[in-house]
CSV table of C-alpha atoms and ligand atoms in Angstrom, one decimal:
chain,number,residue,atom,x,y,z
Y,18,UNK,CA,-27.5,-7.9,-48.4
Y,19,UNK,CA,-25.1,-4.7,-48.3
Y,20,UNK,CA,-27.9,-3.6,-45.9
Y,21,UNK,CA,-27.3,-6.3,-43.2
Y,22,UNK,CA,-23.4,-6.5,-43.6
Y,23,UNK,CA,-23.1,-2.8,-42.7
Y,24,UNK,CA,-25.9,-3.3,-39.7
Y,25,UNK,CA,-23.7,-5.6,-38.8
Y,26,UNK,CA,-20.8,-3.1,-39.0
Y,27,UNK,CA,-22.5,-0.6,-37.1
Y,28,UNK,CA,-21.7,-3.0,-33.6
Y,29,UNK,CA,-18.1,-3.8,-34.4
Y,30,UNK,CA,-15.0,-1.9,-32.7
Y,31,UNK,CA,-12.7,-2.7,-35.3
Y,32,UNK,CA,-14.7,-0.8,-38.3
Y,33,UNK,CA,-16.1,1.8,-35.9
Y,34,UNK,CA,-12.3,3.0,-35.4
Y,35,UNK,CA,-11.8,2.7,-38.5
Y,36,UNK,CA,-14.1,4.5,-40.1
Y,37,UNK,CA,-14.1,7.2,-37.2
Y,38,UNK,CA,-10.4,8.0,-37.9
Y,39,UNK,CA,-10.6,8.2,-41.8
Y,40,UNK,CA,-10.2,12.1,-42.3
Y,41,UNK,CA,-12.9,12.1,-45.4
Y,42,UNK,CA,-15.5,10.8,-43.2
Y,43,UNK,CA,-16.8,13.9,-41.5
Y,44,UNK,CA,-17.8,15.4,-45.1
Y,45,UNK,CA,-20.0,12.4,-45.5
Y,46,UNK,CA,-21.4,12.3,-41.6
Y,47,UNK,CA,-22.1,16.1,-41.9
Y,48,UNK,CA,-25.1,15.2,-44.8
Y,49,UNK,CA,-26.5,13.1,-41.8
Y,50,UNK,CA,-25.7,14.9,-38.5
Y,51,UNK,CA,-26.1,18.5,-37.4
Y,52,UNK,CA,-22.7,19.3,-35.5
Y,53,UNK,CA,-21.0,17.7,-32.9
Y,54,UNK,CA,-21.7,20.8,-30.9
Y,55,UNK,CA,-24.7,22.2,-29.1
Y,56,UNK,CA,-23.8,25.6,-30.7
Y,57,UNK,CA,-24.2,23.7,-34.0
Y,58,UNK,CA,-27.3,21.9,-33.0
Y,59,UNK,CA,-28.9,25.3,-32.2
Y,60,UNK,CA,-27.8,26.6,-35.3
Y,61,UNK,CA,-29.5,24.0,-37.4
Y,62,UNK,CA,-32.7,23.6,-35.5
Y,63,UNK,CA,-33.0,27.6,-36.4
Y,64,UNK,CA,-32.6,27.4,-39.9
Y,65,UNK,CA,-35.1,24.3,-39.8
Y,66,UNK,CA,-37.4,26.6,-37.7
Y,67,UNK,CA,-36.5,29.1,-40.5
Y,68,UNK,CA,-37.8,26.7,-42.8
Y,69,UNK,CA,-40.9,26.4,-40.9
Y,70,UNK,CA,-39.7,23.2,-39.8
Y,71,UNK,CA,-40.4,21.1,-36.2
Y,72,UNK,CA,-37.6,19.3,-34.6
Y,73,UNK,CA,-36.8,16.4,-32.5
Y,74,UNK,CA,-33.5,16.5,-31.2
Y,75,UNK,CA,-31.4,13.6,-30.4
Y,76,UNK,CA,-28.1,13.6,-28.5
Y,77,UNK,CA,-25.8,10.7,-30.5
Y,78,UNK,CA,-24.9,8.1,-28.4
Y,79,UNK,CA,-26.3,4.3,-27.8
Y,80,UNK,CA,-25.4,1.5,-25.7
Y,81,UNK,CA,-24.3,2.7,-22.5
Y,82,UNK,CA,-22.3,0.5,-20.3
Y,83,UNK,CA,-21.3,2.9,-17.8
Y,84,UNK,CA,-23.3,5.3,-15.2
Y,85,UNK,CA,-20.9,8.1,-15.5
Y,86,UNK,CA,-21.3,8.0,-19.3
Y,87,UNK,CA,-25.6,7.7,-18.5
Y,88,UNK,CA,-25.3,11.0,-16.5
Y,89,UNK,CA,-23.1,12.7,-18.8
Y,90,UNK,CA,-26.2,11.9,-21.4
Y,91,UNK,CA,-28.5,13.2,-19.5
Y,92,UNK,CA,-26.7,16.5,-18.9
Y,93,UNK,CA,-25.9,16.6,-22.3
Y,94,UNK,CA,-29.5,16.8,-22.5
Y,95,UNK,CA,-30.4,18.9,-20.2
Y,96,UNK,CA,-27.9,21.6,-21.6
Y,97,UNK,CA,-29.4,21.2,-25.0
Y,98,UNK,CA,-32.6,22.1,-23.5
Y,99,UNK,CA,-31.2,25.3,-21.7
Y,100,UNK,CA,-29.7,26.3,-24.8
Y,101,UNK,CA,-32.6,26.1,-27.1
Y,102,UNK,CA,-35.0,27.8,-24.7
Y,103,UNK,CA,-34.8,31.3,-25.7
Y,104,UNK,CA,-35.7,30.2,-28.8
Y,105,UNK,CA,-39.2,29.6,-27.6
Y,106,UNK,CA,-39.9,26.7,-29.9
Y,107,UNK,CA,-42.9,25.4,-27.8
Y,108,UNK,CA,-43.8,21.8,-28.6
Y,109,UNK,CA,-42.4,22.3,-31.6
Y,110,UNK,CA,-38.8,21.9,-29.7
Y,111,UNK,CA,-39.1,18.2,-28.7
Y,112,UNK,CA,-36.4,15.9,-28.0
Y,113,UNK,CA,-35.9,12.0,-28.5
Y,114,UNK,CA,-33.8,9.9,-25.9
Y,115,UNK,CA,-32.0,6.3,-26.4
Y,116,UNK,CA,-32.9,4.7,-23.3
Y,117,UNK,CA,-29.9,2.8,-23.6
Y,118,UNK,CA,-27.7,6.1,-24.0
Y,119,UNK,CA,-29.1,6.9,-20.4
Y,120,UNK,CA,-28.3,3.9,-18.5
Y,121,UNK,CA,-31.0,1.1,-20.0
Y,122,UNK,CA,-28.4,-1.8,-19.9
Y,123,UNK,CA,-27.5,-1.0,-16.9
Y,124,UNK,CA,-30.4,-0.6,-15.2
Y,125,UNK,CA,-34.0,0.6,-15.7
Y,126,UNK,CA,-34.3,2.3,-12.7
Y,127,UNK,CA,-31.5,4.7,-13.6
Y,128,UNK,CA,-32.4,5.4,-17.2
Y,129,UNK,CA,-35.9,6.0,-15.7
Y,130,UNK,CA,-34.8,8.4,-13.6
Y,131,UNK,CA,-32.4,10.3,-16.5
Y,132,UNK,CA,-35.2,10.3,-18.8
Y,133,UNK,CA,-37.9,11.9,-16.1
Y,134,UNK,CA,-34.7,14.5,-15.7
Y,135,UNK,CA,-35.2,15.5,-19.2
Y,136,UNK,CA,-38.5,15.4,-19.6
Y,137,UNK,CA,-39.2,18.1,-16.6
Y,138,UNK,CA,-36.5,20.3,-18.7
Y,139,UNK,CA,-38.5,20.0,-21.7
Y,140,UNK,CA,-41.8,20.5,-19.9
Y,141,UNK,CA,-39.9,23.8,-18.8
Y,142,UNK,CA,-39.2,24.6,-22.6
Y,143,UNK,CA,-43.1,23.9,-23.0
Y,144,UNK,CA,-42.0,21.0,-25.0
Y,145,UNK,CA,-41.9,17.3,-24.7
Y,146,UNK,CA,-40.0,14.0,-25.0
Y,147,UNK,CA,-40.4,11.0,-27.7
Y,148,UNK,CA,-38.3,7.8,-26.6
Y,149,UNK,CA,-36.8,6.2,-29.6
Y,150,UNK,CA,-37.0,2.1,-29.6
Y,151,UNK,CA,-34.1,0.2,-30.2
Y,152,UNK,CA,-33.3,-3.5,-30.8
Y,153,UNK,CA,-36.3,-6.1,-30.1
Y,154,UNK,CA,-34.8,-6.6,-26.8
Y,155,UNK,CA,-35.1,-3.1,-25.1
Y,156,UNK,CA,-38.9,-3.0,-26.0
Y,157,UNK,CA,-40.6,-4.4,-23.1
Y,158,UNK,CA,-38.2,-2.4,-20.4
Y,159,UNK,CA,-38.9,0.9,-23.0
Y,160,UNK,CA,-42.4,0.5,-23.0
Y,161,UNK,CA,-42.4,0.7,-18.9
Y,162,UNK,CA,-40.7,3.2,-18.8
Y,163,UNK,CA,-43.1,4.7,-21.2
Y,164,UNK,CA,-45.8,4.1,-19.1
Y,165,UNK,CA,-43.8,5.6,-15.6
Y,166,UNK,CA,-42.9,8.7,-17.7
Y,167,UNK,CA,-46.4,9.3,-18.5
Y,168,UNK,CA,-48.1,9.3,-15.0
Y,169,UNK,CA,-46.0,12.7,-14.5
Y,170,UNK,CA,-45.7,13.7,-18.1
Y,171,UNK,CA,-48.4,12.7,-20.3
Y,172,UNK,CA,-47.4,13.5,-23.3
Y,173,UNK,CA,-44.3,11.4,-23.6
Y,174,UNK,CA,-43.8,10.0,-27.0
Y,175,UNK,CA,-42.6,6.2,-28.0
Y,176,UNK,CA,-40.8,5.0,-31.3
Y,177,UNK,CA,-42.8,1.7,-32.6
Y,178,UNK,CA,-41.0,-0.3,-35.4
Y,179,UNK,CA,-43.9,-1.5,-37.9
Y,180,UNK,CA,-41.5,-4.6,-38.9
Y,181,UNK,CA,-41.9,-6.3,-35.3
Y,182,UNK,CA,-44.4,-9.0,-35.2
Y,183,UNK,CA,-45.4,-7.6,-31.9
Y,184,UNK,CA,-46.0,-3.8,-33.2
Y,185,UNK,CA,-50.0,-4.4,-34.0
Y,186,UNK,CA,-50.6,-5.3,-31.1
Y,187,UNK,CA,-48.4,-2.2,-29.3
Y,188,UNK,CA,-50.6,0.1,-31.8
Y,189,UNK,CA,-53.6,-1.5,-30.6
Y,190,UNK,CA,-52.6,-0.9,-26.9
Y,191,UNK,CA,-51.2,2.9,-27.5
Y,192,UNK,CA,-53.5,4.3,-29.5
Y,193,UNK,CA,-55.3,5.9,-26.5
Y,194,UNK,CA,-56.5,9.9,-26.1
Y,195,UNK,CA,-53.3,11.7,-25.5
Y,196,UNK,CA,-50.3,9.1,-26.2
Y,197,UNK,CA,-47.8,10.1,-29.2
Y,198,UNK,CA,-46.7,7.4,-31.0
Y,199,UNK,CA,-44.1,7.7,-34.0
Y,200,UNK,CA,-44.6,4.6,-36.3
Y,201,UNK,CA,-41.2,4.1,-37.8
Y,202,UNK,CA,-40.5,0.9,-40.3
Y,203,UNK,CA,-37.2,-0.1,-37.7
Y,204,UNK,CA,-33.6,0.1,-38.7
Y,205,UNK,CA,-31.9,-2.7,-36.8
Y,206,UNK,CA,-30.8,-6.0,-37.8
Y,207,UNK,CA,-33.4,-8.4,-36.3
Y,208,UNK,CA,-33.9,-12.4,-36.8
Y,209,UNK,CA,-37.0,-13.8,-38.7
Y,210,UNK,CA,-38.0,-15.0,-35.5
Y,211,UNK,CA,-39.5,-11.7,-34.1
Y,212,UNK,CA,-39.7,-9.6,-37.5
Y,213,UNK,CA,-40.5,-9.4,-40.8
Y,214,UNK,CA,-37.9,-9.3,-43.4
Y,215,UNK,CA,-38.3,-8.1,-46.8
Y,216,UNK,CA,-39.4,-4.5,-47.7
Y,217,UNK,CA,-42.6,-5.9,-49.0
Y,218,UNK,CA,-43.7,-7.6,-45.7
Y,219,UNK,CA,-42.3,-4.3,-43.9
Y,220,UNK,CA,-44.0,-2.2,-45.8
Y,221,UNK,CA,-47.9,-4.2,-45.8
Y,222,UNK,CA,-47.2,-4.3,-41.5
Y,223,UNK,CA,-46.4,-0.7,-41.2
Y,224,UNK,CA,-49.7,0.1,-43.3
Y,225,UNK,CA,-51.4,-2.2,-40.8
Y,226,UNK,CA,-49.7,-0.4,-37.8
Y,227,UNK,CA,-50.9,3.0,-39.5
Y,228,UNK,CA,-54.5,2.1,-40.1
Y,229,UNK,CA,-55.0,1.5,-36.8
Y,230,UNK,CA,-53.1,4.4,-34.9
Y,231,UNK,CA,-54.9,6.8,-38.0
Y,232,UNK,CA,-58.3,5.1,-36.5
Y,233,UNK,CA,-57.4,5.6,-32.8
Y,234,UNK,CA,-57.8,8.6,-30.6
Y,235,UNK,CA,-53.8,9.3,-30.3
Y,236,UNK,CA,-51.7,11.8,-32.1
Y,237,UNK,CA,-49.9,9.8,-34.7
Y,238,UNK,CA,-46.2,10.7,-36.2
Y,239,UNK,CA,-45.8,9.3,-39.2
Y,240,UNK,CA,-42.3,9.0,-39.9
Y,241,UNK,CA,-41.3,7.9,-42.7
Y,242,UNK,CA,-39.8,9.1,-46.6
Y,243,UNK,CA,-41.7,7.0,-48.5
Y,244,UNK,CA,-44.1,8.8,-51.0
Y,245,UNK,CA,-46.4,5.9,-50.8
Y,246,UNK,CA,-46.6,5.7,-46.8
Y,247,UNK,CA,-47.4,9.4,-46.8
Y,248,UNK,CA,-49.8,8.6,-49.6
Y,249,UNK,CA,-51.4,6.3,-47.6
Y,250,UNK,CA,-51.6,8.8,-44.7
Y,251,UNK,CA,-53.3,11.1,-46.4
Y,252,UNK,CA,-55.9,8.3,-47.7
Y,253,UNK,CA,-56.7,7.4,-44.0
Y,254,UNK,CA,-56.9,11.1,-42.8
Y,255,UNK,CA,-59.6,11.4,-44.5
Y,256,UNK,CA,-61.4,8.1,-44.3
Y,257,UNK,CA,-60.8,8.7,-40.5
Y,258,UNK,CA,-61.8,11.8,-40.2
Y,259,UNK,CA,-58.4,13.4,-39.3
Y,260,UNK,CA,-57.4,16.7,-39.9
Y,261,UNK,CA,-53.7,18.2,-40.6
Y,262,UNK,CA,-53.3,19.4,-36.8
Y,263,UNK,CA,-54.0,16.1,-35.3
Y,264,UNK,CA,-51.2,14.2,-37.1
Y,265,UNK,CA,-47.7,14.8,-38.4
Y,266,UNK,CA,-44.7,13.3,-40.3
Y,267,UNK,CA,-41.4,13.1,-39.3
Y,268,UNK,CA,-38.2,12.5,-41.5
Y,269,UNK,CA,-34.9,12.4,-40.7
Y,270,UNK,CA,-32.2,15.5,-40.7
Y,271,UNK,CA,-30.8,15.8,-44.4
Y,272,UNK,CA,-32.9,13.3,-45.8
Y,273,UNK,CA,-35.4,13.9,-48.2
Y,274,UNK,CA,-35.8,17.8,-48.1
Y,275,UNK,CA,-37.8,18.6,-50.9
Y,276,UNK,CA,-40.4,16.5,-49.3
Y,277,UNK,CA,-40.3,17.9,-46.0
Y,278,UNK,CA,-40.6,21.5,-47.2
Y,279,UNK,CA,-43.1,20.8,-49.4
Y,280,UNK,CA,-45.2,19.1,-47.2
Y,281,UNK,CA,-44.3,21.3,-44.6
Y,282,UNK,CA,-45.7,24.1,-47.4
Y,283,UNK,CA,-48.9,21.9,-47.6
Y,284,UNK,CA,-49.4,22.9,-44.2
Y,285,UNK,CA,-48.6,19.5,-42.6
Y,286,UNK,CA,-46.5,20.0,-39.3
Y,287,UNK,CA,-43.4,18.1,-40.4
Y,288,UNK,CA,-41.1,17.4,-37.4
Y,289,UNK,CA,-37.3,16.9,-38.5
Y,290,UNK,CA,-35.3,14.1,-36.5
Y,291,UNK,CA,-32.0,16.6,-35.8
Y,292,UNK,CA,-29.0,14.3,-34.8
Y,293,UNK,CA,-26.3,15.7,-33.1
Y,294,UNK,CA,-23.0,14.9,-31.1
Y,295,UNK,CA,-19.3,13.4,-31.4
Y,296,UNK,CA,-21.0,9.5,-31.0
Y,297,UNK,CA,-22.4,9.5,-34.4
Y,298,UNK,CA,-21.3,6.2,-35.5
Y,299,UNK,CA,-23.7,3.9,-34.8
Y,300,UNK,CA,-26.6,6.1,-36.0
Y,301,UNK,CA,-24.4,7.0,-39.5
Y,302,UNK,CA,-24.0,3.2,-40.4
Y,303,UNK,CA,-27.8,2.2,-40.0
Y,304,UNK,CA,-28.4,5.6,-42.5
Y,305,UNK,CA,-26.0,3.6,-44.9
Y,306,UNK,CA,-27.6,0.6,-44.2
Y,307,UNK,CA,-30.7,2.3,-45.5
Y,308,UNK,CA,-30.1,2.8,-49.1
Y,309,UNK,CA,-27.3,1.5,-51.3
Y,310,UNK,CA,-26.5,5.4,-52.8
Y,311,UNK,CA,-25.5,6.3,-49.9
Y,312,UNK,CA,-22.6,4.2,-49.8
Y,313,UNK,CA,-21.4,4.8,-53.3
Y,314,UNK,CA,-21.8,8.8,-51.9
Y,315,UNK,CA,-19.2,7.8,-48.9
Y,316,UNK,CA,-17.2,5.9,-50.9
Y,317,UNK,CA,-17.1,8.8,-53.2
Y,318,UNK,CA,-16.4,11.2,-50.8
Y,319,UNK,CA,-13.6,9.3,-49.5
Y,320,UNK,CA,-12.1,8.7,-53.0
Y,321,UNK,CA,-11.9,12.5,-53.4
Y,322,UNK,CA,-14.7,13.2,-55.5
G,15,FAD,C1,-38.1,10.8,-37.5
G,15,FAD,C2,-37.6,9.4,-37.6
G,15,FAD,C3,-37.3,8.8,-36.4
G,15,FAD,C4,-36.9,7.4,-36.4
G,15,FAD,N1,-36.7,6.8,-35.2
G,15,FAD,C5,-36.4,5.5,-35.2
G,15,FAD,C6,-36.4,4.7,-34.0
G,15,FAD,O1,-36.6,5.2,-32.9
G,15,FAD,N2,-36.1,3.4,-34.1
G,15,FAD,C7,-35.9,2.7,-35.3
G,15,FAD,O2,-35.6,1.5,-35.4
G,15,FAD,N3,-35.9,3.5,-36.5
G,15,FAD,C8,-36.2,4.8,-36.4
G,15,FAD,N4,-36.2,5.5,-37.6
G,15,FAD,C9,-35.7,4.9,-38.9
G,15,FAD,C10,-36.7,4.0,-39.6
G,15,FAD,O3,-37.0,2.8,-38.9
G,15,FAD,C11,-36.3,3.7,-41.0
G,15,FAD,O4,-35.1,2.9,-41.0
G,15,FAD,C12,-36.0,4.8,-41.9
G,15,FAD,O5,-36.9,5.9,-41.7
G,15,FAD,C13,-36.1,4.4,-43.4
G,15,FAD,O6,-37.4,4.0,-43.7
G,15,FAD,P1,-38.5,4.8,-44.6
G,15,FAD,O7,-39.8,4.7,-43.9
G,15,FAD,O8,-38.0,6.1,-44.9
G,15,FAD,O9,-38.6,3.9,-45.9
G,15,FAD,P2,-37.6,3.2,-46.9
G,15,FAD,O10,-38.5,2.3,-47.7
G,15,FAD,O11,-36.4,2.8,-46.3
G,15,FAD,O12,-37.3,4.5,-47.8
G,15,FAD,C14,-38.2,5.2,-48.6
G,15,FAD,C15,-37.5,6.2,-49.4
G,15,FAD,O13,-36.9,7.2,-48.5
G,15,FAD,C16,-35.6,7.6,-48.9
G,15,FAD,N5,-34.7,7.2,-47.8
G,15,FAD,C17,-34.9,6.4,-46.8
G,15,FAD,N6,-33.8,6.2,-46.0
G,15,FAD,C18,-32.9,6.9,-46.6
G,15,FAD,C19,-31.5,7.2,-46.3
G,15,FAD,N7,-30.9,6.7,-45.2
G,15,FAD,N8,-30.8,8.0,-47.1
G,15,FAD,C20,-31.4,8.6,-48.2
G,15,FAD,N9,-32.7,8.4,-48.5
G,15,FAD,C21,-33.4,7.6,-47.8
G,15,FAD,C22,-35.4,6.9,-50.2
G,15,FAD,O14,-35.8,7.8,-51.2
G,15,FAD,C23,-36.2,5.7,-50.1
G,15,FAD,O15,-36.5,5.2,-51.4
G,15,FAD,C24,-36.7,6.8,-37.6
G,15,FAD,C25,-37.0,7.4,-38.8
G,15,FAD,C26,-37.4,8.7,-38.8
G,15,FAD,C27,-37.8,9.4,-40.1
């Protein structure tokens, strides 16, 4: 319930500004976000590295309305890239793009043409690009653009949210030699019409979604905190045949850091989802959305203590 009113938080103006401005609130966002800077960003993705960590690096920002802001996105990117390079991070270095941050509601054409932008500059860092997938409605246009991106860059990634009725099937069609696909359990607001709802249902359709990537000839990134799900993973790696190189988990940045090191220690590559930018909102609410101790941590934080 607290869940779905703060998803439905995360899209209004009024509590966006509101919690924005409240001077307690960047102690709280820093748990979830790296820095607003790219200077920041680089530092934390060489501590992770440090840590013997992967990375996928996301510029904050959703929703674009506006070319100018698209392009500035992409730049943003592109920068990020440029900066990171001489650390030599390989594929190991990745990035993950919003289409709508680069121009999806605008147009597809555009936010095609940002996201090829930044996937040559990874290919240059010898790295790569995962799209992440939004709300139900961006899914059809993201998974074009998936499938345009991956003529000239095969190794493009897509986000699939295991709580969409339609995500089997998705699995079924990706889980082809050479495509990347993170299974995630989705963190938007959706209606009962096109998802399930309940952690229980949520949880049986992403084991679904798994089994059949874990049984397909992709490379699947699991991405997920939950000790059972990784359980899980482990269980089909080996019915499947799978070993640790040809699969990975992903969590996100500041959550659940025992378990990434130790499976990192395990010798699993564990890929850390590093947010960063000055547009953290929207991203911040859906982690409070999450899990009902984060809130009484902000509301903590912002009494004081
Ligand atoms: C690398 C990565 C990329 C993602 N990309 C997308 C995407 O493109 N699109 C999308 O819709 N969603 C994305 N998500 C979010 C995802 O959909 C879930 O909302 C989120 O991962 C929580 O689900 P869970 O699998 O961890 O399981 P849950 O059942 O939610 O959590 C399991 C356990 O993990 C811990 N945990 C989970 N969330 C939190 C939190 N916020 N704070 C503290 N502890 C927590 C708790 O211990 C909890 O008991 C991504 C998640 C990851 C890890």
């Amino acid at each position: 319930m607290l869940g779905q009113v703060l998803l439905a938080a995360s899209g209004s103006g009024v509590v966006r500004r509101a919690v924005s401005a409240f001077p307690l609130t960047r102690k709280v966002v820093d748990r979830f976000v790296a820095g607003e800077s790219v200077q920041e960003a680089r530092d934390a993705i060489e501590r992770l590295r440090d840590m013997k960590l992967a990375v996928t690096v996301d510029h904050l920002g959703e929703e674009t309305r506006d070319a100018r802001a698209a392009e500035a996105t992409a730049n943003a990117y592109l920068t990020l890239l440029d900066a990171v390079r001489p650390l030599d991070l390989g594929v190991r270095g990745e990035v993950s793009v919003k289409l709508s941050a680069v121009g999806q509601r605008l147009d597809d054409a555009m936010a095609l043409e940002h996201a090829r932008g930044i996937c040559a500059a990874a290919a240059r860092n010898g790295s790569t690009v995962t799209l992440d997938m939004e709300d139900h409605t961006t899914v059809d246009s993201t998974l074009t653009i998936l499938r345009k991106l991956r003529e000239d860059f095969p190794s493009t990634g897509v986000a699939i949210q295991a709580y969409l009725f339609r995500s089997e099937a998705d699995c079924r069609d990706l889980a082809a030699e050479g495509s990347r696909v993170r299974l995630v359990k989705g963190a938007y607001r959706e209606p009962a019409s096109v998802a399930h709802q309940g952690r229980g249902a949520v949880d049986k359709a992403y084991v679904r979604c798994l089994r059949i990537l874990m049984a397909g000839k992709g490379y699947p990134m699991v991405a997920t905190h939950d000790d059972r799900m990784i359980a899980i993973t482990e269980v089909l790696a080996d019915r499947f045949g799978r070993t640790i190189g040809d699969h990975e988990f992903q969590m996100l940045y500041g959550i659940r850091t025992d378990l990434q090191e130790s499976l990192a220690g395990a010798g699993h590559t564990v890929r850390v989802y590093v947010p960063y930018g000055d547009d953290w909102y929207g991203y911040f609410m859906r982690r409070l959305a999450e899990r009902p101790a984060n809130v009484a941590f902000f509301l903590r934080a912002l009494g004081g203590k």
